[in-house]
mmCIF file of C-alpha atoms in Angstrom:
data_model
loop_
_atom_site.group_PDB
_atom_site.id
_atom_site.type_symbol
_atom_site.label_atom_id
_atom_site.label_comp_id
_atom_site.label_asym_id
_atom_site.label_seq_id
_atom_site.Cartn_x
_atom_site.Cartn_y
_atom_site.Cartn_z
ATOM 1 C CA MET A 1 -34.084 -24.907 37.575
ATOM 2 C CA PHE A 2 -30.683 -23.407 38.387
ATOM 3 C CA ALA A 3 -27.625 -24.645 40.286
ATOM 4 C CA THR A 4 -25.670 -22.060 42.289
ATOM 5 C CA LEU A 5 -21.879 -22.022 42.346
ATOM 6 C CA THR A 6 -19.869 -19.618 44.465
ATOM 7 C CA ALA A 7 -17.397 -17.358 42.720
ATOM 8 C CA CYS A 8 -14.845 -14.783 43.753
ATOM 9 C CA GLY A 9 -15.263 -11.084 44.287
ATOM 10 C CA TYR A 10 -17.958 -8.623 43.406
ATOM 11 C CA PRO A 11 -19.504 -6.894 46.496
ATOM 12 C CA PRO A 12 -19.565 -3.080 46.024
ATOM 13 C CA LEU A 13 -16.242 -1.652 47.137
ATOM 14 C CA LYS A 14 -16.991 1.413 49.249
ATOM 15 C CA ASP A 15 -14.677 4.396 48.796
ATOM 16 C CA LEU A 16 -12.296 2.644 46.435
ATOM 17 C CA PRO A 17 -9.379 4.997 45.665
ATOM 18 C CA PHE A 18 -9.053 6.382 42.156
ATOM 19 C CA ASP A 19 -6.084 5.689 39.948
ATOM 20 C CA ALA A 20 -4.354 7.727 37.261
ATOM 21 C CA ASN A 21 -6.620 6.340 34.544
ATOM 22 C CA ASP A 22 -9.884 7.512 36.133
ATOM 23 C CA ASP A 23 -11.700 10.144 34.106
ATOM 24 C CA ALA A 24 -12.821 12.508 36.844
ATOM 25 C CA LEU A 25 -12.626 12.810 40.596
ATOM 26 C CA ILE A 26 -16.338 12.342 41.132
ATOM 27 C CA ASP A 27 -17.746 11.502 44.550
ATOM 28 C CA ALA A 28 -17.765 7.776 43.800
ATOM 29 C CA SER A 29 -19.184 5.917 46.803
ATOM 30 C CA TYR A 30 -20.410 2.876 44.875
ATOM 31 C CA CYS A 31 -17.881 0.726 43.036
ATOM 32 C CA PHE A 32 -18.514 -2.592 41.309
ATOM 33 C CA GLY A 33 -16.253 -5.381 40.123
ATOM 34 C CA THR A 34 -12.966 -6.639 41.531
ATOM 35 C CA PHE A 35 -11.539 -6.673 37.993
ATOM 36 C CA ALA A 36 -11.322 -3.171 36.496
ATOM 37 C CA PRO A 37 -13.698 -1.600 39.105
ATOM 38 C CA VAL A 38 -16.244 0.956 37.912
ATOM 39 C CA CYS A 39 -17.474 3.598 40.375
ATOM 40 C CA PHE A 40 -20.634 5.727 40.568
ATOM 41 C CA PRO A 41 -21.717 8.674 42.746
ATOM 42 C CA ALA A 42 -25.108 7.058 43.484
ATOM 43 C CA MET A 43 -26.449 3.530 43.724
ATOM 44 C CA PRO A 44 -28.160 2.497 40.446
ATOM 45 C CA THR A 45 -31.660 1.182 41.173
ATOM 46 C CA MET A 46 -33.702 0.896 37.966
ATOM 47 C CA THR A 47 -34.636 -2.394 36.288
ATOM 48 C CA ILE A 48 -33.597 -2.819 32.636
ATOM 49 C CA VAL A 49 -34.685 -5.586 30.260
ATOM 50 C CA LEU A 50 -32.743 -5.687 26.988
ATOM 51 C CA GLY A 51 -35.159 -7.679 24.837
ATOM 52 C CA GLY A 52 -35.119 -8.361 21.105
ATOM 53 C CA ALA A 53 -32.162 -7.522 18.887
ATOM 54 C CA ARG A 54 -30.026 -4.652 20.219
ATOM 55 C CA ASP A 55 -26.974 -3.126 18.552
ATOM 56 C CA ILE A 56 -24.707 -0.918 20.672
ATOM 57 C CA ASP A 57 -21.986 1.342 19.292
ATOM 58 C CA THR A 58 -19.665 1.687 22.282
ATOM 59 C CA ASP A 59 -18.190 4.904 20.864
ATOM 60 C CA ASN A 60 -21.567 6.682 20.997
ATOM 61 C CA PRO A 61 -21.952 8.385 24.421
ATOM 62 C CA GLN A 62 -25.737 8.177 24.126
ATOM 63 C CA ASN A 63 -25.489 4.390 24.350
ATOM 64 C CA CYS A 64 -23.374 4.317 27.515
ATOM 65 C CA ASP A 65 -23.692 5.575 31.095
ATOM 66 C CA GLN A 66 -21.738 8.823 31.598
ATOM 67 C CA THR A 67 -21.770 9.089 35.413
ATOM 68 C CA HIS A 68 -18.942 6.671 36.281
ATOM 69 C CA ASN A 69 -15.168 7.035 36.512
ATOM 70 C CA LYS A 70 -14.132 5.014 33.448
ATOM 71 C CA THR A 71 -16.060 6.719 30.645
ATOM 72 C CA ALA A 72 -12.934 7.094 28.484
ATOM 73 C CA ALA A 73 -12.083 3.391 28.748
ATOM 74 C CA TYR A 74 -15.377 1.480 28.751
ATOM 75 C CA CYS A 75 -18.972 1.629 27.578
ATOM 76 C CA VAL A 76 -21.028 0.761 30.670
ATOM 77 C CA LEU A 77 -24.672 -0.281 30.910
ATOM 78 C CA VAL A 78 -25.796 -0.268 34.545
ATOM 79 C CA ALA A 79 -29.008 -1.006 36.405
ATOM 80 C CA GLY A 80 -30.182 -2.293 39.750
ATOM 81 C CA THR A 81 -31.209 -5.464 37.912
ATOM 82 C CA LEU A 82 -30.336 -6.177 34.283
ATOM 83 C CA THR A 83 -31.850 -8.948 32.130
ATOM 84 C CA ILE A 84 -31.236 -10.238 28.604
ATOM 85 C CA PRO A 85 -34.210 -12.536 27.951
ATOM 86 C CA MET A 86 -34.313 -15.776 25.988
ATOM 87 C CA ALA A 87 -34.002 -15.362 22.190
ATOM 88 C CA SER A 88 -32.691 -11.787 22.619
ATOM 89 C CA VAL A 89 -29.331 -10.717 21.192
ATOM 90 C CA LEU A 90 -27.196 -7.848 22.475
ATOM 91 C CA ARG A 91 -24.546 -7.000 19.892
ATOM 92 C CA ALA A 92 -21.757 -4.529 20.765
ATOM 93 C CA ARG A 93 -19.214 -2.951 18.419
ATOM 94 C CA GLY A 94 -16.786 -0.031 18.587
ATOM 95 C CA SER A 95 -13.415 0.784 20.117
ATOM 96 C CA LYS A 96 -14.461 0.542 23.787
ATOM 97 C CA PRO A 97 -15.060 -2.744 25.609
ATOM 98 C CA LEU A 98 -18.549 -3.352 27.022
ATOM 99 C CA VAL A 99 -19.249 -3.566 30.780
ATOM 100 C CA LEU A 100 -22.647 -4.704 32.073
ATOM 101 C CA ILE A 101 -23.520 -4.150 35.760
ATOM 102 C CA SER A 102 -26.398 -5.296 37.932
ATOM 103 C CA ALA A 103 -25.762 -3.178 41.013
ATOM 104 C CA SER A 104 -28.132 -4.685 43.559
ATOM 105 C CA GLY A 105 -29.908 -7.661 41.983
ATOM 106 C CA ALA A 106 -29.066 -10.581 39.729
ATOM 107 C CA PHE A 107 -27.858 -10.288 36.165
ATOM 108 C CA ASN A 108 -29.968 -12.691 34.108
ATOM 109 C CA LEU A 109 -28.531 -13.877 30.786
ATOM 110 C CA SER A 110 -30.935 -16.147 28.958
ATOM 111 C CA GLY A 111 -30.198 -14.726 25.501
ATOM 112 C CA THR A 112 -26.955 -13.937 23.669
ATOM 113 C CA ILE A 113 -24.208 -11.348 24.103
ATOM 114 C CA ASP A 114 -22.162 -10.996 20.913
ATOM 115 C CA VAL A 115 -18.922 -9.000 20.929
ATOM 116 C CA SER A 116 -17.298 -11.120 18.228
ATOM 117 C CA SER A 117 -15.762 -9.636 15.091
ATOM 118 C CA LYS A 118 -16.981 -10.583 11.624
ATOM 119 C CA ILE A 119 -15.248 -10.773 8.252
ATOM 120 C CA ALA A 120 -18.067 -8.645 6.829
ATOM 121 C CA GLY A 121 -16.498 -5.676 8.597
ATOM 122 C CA THR A 122 -18.128 -5.462 12.018
ATOM 123 C CA ARG A 123 -15.472 -5.167 14.726
ATOM 124 C CA GLY A 124 -16.434 -6.362 18.206
ATOM 125 C CA ALA A 125 -16.404 -3.940 21.141
ATOM 126 C CA GLY A 126 -12.829 -3.152 22.177
ATOM 127 C CA ALA A 127 -11.170 -5.306 19.503
ATOM 128 C CA ASP A 128 -7.744 -4.518 18.003
ATOM 129 C CA PRO A 129 -6.532 -2.186 20.796
ATOM 130 C CA ALA A 130 -3.966 0.293 19.516
ATOM 131 C CA GLY A 131 -0.301 -0.228 20.354
ATOM 132 C CA THR A 132 -0.647 -3.709 21.884
ATOM 133 C CA CYS A 133 -0.714 -6.216 19.026
ATOM 134 C CA THR A 134 2.363 -5.829 16.824
ATOM 135 C CA THR A 135 5.171 -6.817 19.222
ATOM 136 C CA GLY A 136 7.256 -9.621 17.749
ATOM 137 C CA VAL A 137 5.310 -10.001 14.494
ATOM 138 C CA THR A 138 6.851 -10.334 11.033
ATOM 139 C CA GLU A 139 4.858 -8.955 8.121
ATOM 140 C CA ALA A 140 4.460 -11.099 4.980
ATOM 141 C CA THR A 141 6.231 -9.970 1.803
ATOM 142 C CA MET A 142 5.919 -10.627 -1.963
ATOM 143 C CA THR A 143 3.388 -13.488 -2.272
ATOM 144 C CA SER A 144 3.437 -15.090 1.174
ATOM 145 C CA GLY A 145 0.634 -15.530 3.694
ATOM 146 C CA ALA A 146 0.098 -13.437 6.837
ATOM 147 C CA TYR A 147 0.243 -14.318 10.516
ATOM 148 C CA GLY A 148 -2.790 -14.979 12.710
ATOM 149 C CA GLY A 149 -3.410 -12.730 15.707
ATOM 150 C CA SER A 150 -2.068 -13.834 19.107
ATOM 151 C CA PHE A 151 -3.571 -13.224 22.553
ATOM 152 C CA GLU A 152 -3.804 -15.953 25.213
ATOM 153 C CA SER A 153 -2.476 -18.442 22.666
ATOM 154 C CA LYS A 154 -0.297 -17.888 19.611
ATOM 155 C CA GLY A 155 -1.672 -17.269 16.152
ATOM 156 C CA GLY A 156 -0.541 -19.490 13.294
ATOM 157 C CA ASP A 157 2.224 -18.412 10.938
ATOM 158 C CA GLY A 158 1.562 -17.693 7.278
ATOM 159 C CA LYS A 159 2.868 -19.863 4.458
ATOM 160 C CA GLN A 160 6.085 -18.745 2.797
ATOM 161 C CA VAL A 161 6.073 -18.736 -1.037
ATOM 162 C CA ASP A 162 8.133 -15.846 -2.410
ATOM 163 C CA GLY A 163 9.620 -13.446 0.087
ATOM 164 C CA VAL A 164 8.995 -13.806 3.828
ATOM 165 C CA ALA A 165 6.054 -15.478 5.546
ATOM 166 C CA GLY A 166 4.110 -13.652 8.208
ATOM 167 C CA VAL A 167 5.157 -14.740 11.707
ATOM 168 C CA ALA A 168 2.766 -14.352 14.659
ATOM 169 C CA GLY A 169 3.718 -12.399 17.757
ATOM 170 C CA GLY A 170 4.048 -13.784 21.244
ATOM 171 C CA VAL A 171 1.275 -14.529 23.721
ATOM 172 C CA ILE A 172 0.329 -12.612 26.869
ATOM 173 C CA PRO A 173 1.427 -14.986 29.662
ATOM 174 C CA SER A 174 -1.012 -13.901 32.380
ATOM 175 C CA PHE A 175 -4.519 -12.484 32.486
ATOM 176 C CA PRO A 176 -4.447 -8.831 31.310
ATOM 177 C CA SER A 177 -4.854 -6.153 33.975
ATOM 178 C CA ALA A 178 -7.485 -4.254 31.976
ATOM 179 C CA LEU A 179 -10.478 -5.268 29.908
ATOM 180 C CA ARG A 180 -9.476 -5.333 26.230
ATOM 181 C CA GLY A 181 -10.195 -7.155 22.984
ATOM 182 C CA GLY A 182 -8.066 -9.489 20.919
ATOM 183 C CA CYS A 183 -5.506 -8.842 18.188
ATOM 184 C CA PRO A 184 -5.975 -8.790 14.407
ATOM 185 C CA GLY A 185 -4.334 -11.048 11.872
ATOM 186 C CA GLY A 186 -1.832 -9.583 9.455
ATOM 187 C CA ALA A 187 -2.405 -8.693 5.801
ATOM 188 C CA GLY A 188 -1.377 -11.108 3.069
ATOM 189 C CA ALA A 189 1.400 -9.958 0.782
ATOM 190 C CA GLY A 190 0.950 -8.857 -2.835
ATOM 191 C CA THR A 191 -0.960 -6.183 -4.734
ATOM 192 C CA THR A 192 -4.319 -7.604 -3.603
ATOM 193 C CA GLY A 193 -3.278 -9.540 -0.522
ATOM 194 C CA GLY A 194 -6.095 -10.653 1.775
ATOM 195 C CA ALA A 195 -6.926 -8.361 4.703
ATOM 196 C CA GLY A 196 -6.478 -9.762 8.185
ATOM 197 C CA GLY A 197 -9.456 -10.441 10.427
ATOM 198 C CA SER A 198 -10.057 -8.340 13.549
ATOM 199 C CA GLY A 199 -9.628 -9.830 16.995
ATOM 200 C CA GLY A 200 -12.671 -10.607 19.103
ATOM 201 C CA GLY A 201 -14.178 -7.935 21.342
ATOM 202 C CA ALA A 202 -14.395 -7.748 25.126
ATOM 203 C CA VAL A 203 -17.235 -7.858 27.659
ATOM 204 C CA ALA A 204 -17.364 -7.970 31.455
ATOM 205 C CA ILE A 205 -20.371 -8.606 33.710
ATOM 206 C CA PHE A 206 -20.361 -7.394 37.327
ATOM 207 C CA ALA A 207 -23.170 -8.536 39.630
ATOM 208 C CA ARG A 208 -23.918 -10.037 43.044
ATOM 209 C CA GLU A 209 -25.284 -13.044 41.181
ATOM 210 C CA ILE A 210 -25.144 -14.003 37.502
ATOM 211 C CA GLN A 211 -27.949 -16.279 36.316
ATOM 212 C CA LEU A 212 -26.349 -17.921 33.312
ATOM 213 C CA ASN A 213 -28.544 -19.687 30.783
ATOM 214 C CA GLY A 214 -27.314 -18.188 27.507
ATOM 215 C CA VAL A 215 -24.362 -17.523 25.204
ATOM 216 C CA ILE A 216 -21.450 -15.072 25.093
ATOM 217 C CA ASN A 217 -19.345 -14.950 21.904
ATOM 218 C CA ALA A 218 -16.079 -12.981 21.754
ATOM 219 C CA SER A 219 -14.446 -14.782 18.829
ATOM 220 C CA GLY A 220 -12.136 -13.326 16.193
ATOM 221 C CA ALA A 221 -12.910 -12.638 12.542
ATOM 222 C CA ALA A 222 -11.685 -14.675 9.581
ATOM 223 C CA GLY A 223 -8.903 -13.548 7.271
ATOM 224 C CA HIS A 224 -9.732 -12.702 3.666
ATOM 225 C CA GLY A 225 -8.502 -14.825 0.785
ATOM 226 C CA GLY A 226 -5.669 -13.502 -1.368
ATOM 227 C CA GLY A 227 -6.383 -11.872 -4.714
ATOM 228 C CA ALA A 228 -6.007 -13.508 -8.115
ATOM 229 C CA ASN A 229 -2.443 -12.317 -8.659
ATOM 230 C CA LYS A 230 -0.727 -14.998 -6.611
ATOM 231 C CA CYS A 231 -1.332 -12.954 -3.441
ATOM 232 C CA GLY A 232 -1.108 -14.080 0.151
ATOM 233 C CA GLY A 233 -4.095 -14.802 2.389
ATOM 234 C CA GLY A 234 -4.896 -12.676 5.444
ATOM 235 C CA GLY A 235 -4.498 -14.017 8.965
ATOM 236 C CA GLY A 236 -7.404 -14.755 11.290
ATOM 237 C CA GLY A 237 -8.019 -12.549 14.333
ATOM 238 C CA SER A 238 -7.516 -13.874 17.841
ATOM 239 C CA GLY A 239 -10.327 -14.392 20.309
ATOM 240 C CA GLY A 240 -11.194 -11.528 22.653
ATOM 241 C CA MET A 241 -12.023 -11.430 26.382
ATOM 242 C CA ILE A 242 -14.954 -12.448 28.609
ATOM 243 C CA VAL A 243 -15.037 -11.710 32.350
ATOM 244 C CA LEU A 244 -17.809 -12.841 34.732
ATOM 245 C CA ASP A 245 -17.234 -11.188 38.123
ATOM 246 C CA ALA A 246 -19.840 -12.206 40.719
ATOM 247 C CA ALA A 247 -20.159 -13.647 44.204
ATOM 248 C CA ALA A 248 -22.221 -16.496 42.739
ATOM 249 C CA ILE A 249 -22.934 -17.862 39.268
ATOM 250 C CA THR A 250 -26.220 -19.745 38.863
ATOM 251 C CA VAL A 251 -26.303 -22.149 35.936
ATOM 252 C CA GLY A 252 -29.522 -23.138 34.143
ATOM 253 C CA VAL A 253 -30.565 -26.567 32.901
ATOM 254 C CA THR A 254 -29.640 -25.839 29.271
ATOM 255 C CA PRO A 255 -25.824 -25.769 28.865
ATOM 256 C CA SER A 256 -24.517 -22.235 28.436
ATOM 257 C CA SER A 257 -21.598 -21.291 26.210
ATOM 258 C CA LEU A 258 -18.739 -18.823 26.631
ATOM 259 C CA PHE A 259 -16.244 -18.759 23.786
ATOM 260 C CA ALA A 260 -13.434 -16.558 22.477
ATOM 261 C CA ASN A 261 -12.033 -18.632 19.622
ATOM 262 C CA GLY A 262 -9.691 -17.536 16.833
ATOM 263 C CA GLY A 263 -10.728 -16.872 13.233
ATOM 264 C CA GLY A 264 -9.582 -18.983 10.282
ATOM 265 C CA GLY A 265 -6.881 -17.693 7.943
ATOM 266 C CA GLY A 266 -7.595 -16.851 4.303
ATOM 267 C CA GLN A 267 -6.413 -18.991 1.397
ATOM 268 C CA GLY A 268 -3.730 -17.700 -0.934
ATOM 269 C CA GLY A 269 -4.752 -16.589 -4.418
ATOM 270 C CA GLU A 270 -3.642 -18.129 -7.705
ATOM 271 C CA GLY A 271 -2.082 -16.229 -10.560
ATOM 272 C CA LYS A 272 -5.075 -16.285 -12.897
ATOM 273 C CA VAL A 273 -8.178 -14.149 -13.421
ATOM 274 C CA SER A 274 -10.532 -16.361 -11.414
ATOM 275 C CA GLY A 275 -7.997 -17.431 -8.847
ATOM 276 C CA GLU A 276 -9.126 -15.604 -5.695
ATOM 277 C CA GLY A 277 -8.458 -17.502 -2.487
ATOM 278 C CA ALA A 278 -11.308 -18.492 -0.196
ATOM 279 C CA ASP A 279 -11.971 -16.545 2.997
ATOM 280 C CA GLY A 280 -11.445 -18.263 6.320
ATOM 281 C CA GLY A 281 -14.285 -19.357 8.577
ATOM 282 C CA GLU A 282 -15.522 -18.086 11.962
ATOM 283 C CA SER A 283 -16.438 -20.001 15.084
ATOM 284 C CA THR A 284 -20.112 -20.176 16.091
ATOM 285 C CA GLY A 285 -19.725 -22.304 19.218
ATOM 286 C CA PRO A 286 -17.148 -23.429 21.797
ATOM 287 C CA ASN A 287 -16.142 -26.518 19.811
ATOM 288 C CA LEU A 288 -17.120 -25.386 16.311
ATOM 289 C CA ASP A 289 -14.140 -24.931 14.032
ATOM 290 C CA ALA A 290 -13.110 -21.681 12.390
ATOM 291 C CA VAL A 291 -11.615 -23.450 9.381
ATOM 292 C CA GLY A 292 -8.962 -21.992 7.142
ATOM 293 C CA GLY A 293 -10.001 -20.912 3.656
ATOM 294 C CA ASN A 294 -9.659 -23.611 0.984
ATOM 295 C CA ASN A 295 -11.799 -23.823 -2.152
ATOM 296 C CA ASN A 296 -9.824 -26.677 -3.788
ATOM 297 C CA LEU A 297 -10.080 -24.893 -7.149
ATOM 298 C CA ASN A 298 -6.792 -23.052 -7.212
ATOM 299 C CA ALA A 299 -3.196 -23.507 -6.199
ATOM 300 C CA GLY A 300 -3.256 -21.050 -3.300
ATOM 301 C CA GLY A 301 -2.068 -22.304 0.043
ATOM 302 C CA ARG A 302 -4.776 -23.338 2.530
ATOM 303 C CA GLY A 303 -5.448 -20.966 5.407
ATOM 304 C CA GLY A 304 -4.754 -22.146 8.941
ATOM 305 C CA ASP A 305 -7.617 -23.032 11.292
ATOM 306 C CA GLY A 306 -8.360 -20.725 14.216
ATOM 307 C CA ALA A 307 -7.804 -21.898 17.791
ATOM 308 C CA VAL A 308 -11.031 -23.604 18.903
ATOM 309 C CA GLY A 309 -12.146 -25.769 21.796
ATOM 310 C CA VAL A 310 -12.180 -26.328 25.523
ATOM 311 C CA VAL A 311 -8.498 -27.368 25.465
ATOM 312 C CA ASN A 312 -6.245 -24.359 24.965
ATOM 313 C CA LYS A 313 -4.242 -24.493 21.726
ATOM 314 C CA ASP A 314 -2.571 -22.227 19.188
ATOM 315 C CA GLY A 315 -3.948 -21.161 15.837
ATOM 316 C CA ALA A 316 -2.806 -23.437 13.004
ATOM 317 C CA SER A 317 -0.157 -22.383 10.526
ATOM 318 C CA ALA A 318 -1.146 -22.203 6.880
ATOM 319 C CA GLY A 319 -0.854 -25.259 4.644
ATOM 320 C CA ASN A 320 0.901 -25.943 1.355
ATOM 321 C CA GLY A 321 -0.420 -24.862 -2.020
ATOM 322 C CA GLY A 322 0.429 -25.753 -5.604
ATOM 323 C CA ALA A 323 2.685 -24.100 -8.129
ATOM 324 C CA GLY A 324 1.632 -20.560 -8.949
ATOM 325 C CA GLY A 325 -0.334 -19.995 -5.748
ATOM 326 C CA GLY A 326 0.117 -17.439 -2.961
ATOM 327 C CA GLY A 327 0.620 -18.429 0.658
ATOM 328 C CA GLY A 328 -2.265 -18.988 3.051
ATOM 329 C CA GLY A 329 -2.788 -16.928 6.213
ATOM 330 C CA GLY A 330 -2.396 -18.340 9.707
ATOM 331 C CA GLY A 331 -5.320 -18.972 12.050
ATOM 332 C CA GLY A 332 -6.014 -16.719 15.038
ATOM 333 C CA GLY A 333 -5.093 -17.704 18.584
ATOM 334 C CA ALA A 334 -7.496 -18.016 21.515
ATOM 335 C CA GLY A 335 -8.649 -15.202 23.775
ATOM 336 C CA PHE A 336 -9.048 -14.927 27.561
ATOM 337 C CA ILE A 337 -12.022 -15.988 29.707
ATOM 338 C CA HIS A 338 -12.561 -15.685 33.451
ATOM 339 C CA ALA A 339 -15.664 -17.419 34.804
ATOM 340 C CA ALA A 340 -15.503 -19.191 38.160
ATOM 341 C CA VAL A 341 -17.869 -21.999 37.210
ATOM 342 C CA THR A 342 -17.028 -25.663 36.663
ATOM 343 C CA THR A 343 -20.247 -27.387 35.541
ATOM 344 C CA GLY A 344 -23.105 -26.654 33.161
ATOM 345 C CA VAL A 345 -21.102 -24.257 30.961
ATOM 346 C CA LEU A 346 -18.967 -24.917 27.874
ATOM 347 C CA ILE A 347 -15.965 -22.574 28.053
ATOM 348 C CA ALA A 348 -13.462 -22.198 25.216
ATOM 349 C CA PRO A 349 -10.651 -21.564 25.841
ATOM 350 C CA PRO A 350 -10.615 -22.728 29.498
ATOM 351 C CA SER A 351 -11.258 -20.159 32.232
ATOM 352 C CA ARG A 352 -8.206 -18.451 33.687
ATOM 353 C CA THR A 353 -7.649 -17.091 37.168
ATOM 354 C CA ILE A 354 -7.238 -13.329 37.502
ATOM 355 C CA PRO A 355 -4.047 -12.556 39.476
#
């Protein structure tokens, strides 16, 4: 059973004019999405079911449609009707954000879309966009902890020990004008300072109707703990971006989840051989904490928690450590979500209106 809620936008925009960022002046008569429209020379008609576990590298042209006007900016999967069945997982990584389009029928999400970044090294689709994430930040020096990445909300600051603590940059005050991922945390100071976590990736769904009975995760990665030479912990990455652009969103009986939470900051290291700081944690649900690293076995400063939950908040600043420990890294801030639905879906952080 589904409940239908009306939402803004979507119908194909006939003869939409091109802008300076379009890749080619193709004869694009069929355009989809009111946010970052994507245009095609012919109406897509096939039915695609993305079952099982799928991994998409958005930088590989063979994985993405090449007939639209935004091939340089986005990896697009398009069909007349597109379905991700229950228990299926679509994972996307790479430098380009992911766009999924059902051109004429419903988009059915009963499984999971994962564009999150992971501390293990997998960067979500479109995360850490070049030239957009370092404004206003202060890098950690000597033995201090790094800043958490900022996006919709501010990342936490690192803990100052020796030198200067990492200070997070400012937030983006309104919904971005283009689909993009979140920002990384900074690197902890010292010879083996903890690496910062990547920001969450970005995904947009364009359809006449979205049947929502699944999960979308665009959360940021955790920061690494500082090394055993009294080194600073890395900052957590911010959440990324999720956009649902449809005339109607139909919600299933089982609560769905959309979340773009920040990653936890890494703990500072202690000045002894076995004194590595603990890595931060990563969010696995709208209200599930991305805790800062803290193994309670050394004097390194505790990492800050990432921004988590259906109430918008900043990433936490790193906590105090003991004598001889490096500073902890700050937690990542929250990302952006646009989904015009008010019941039956857990959304963290809260949905924002697109200007």
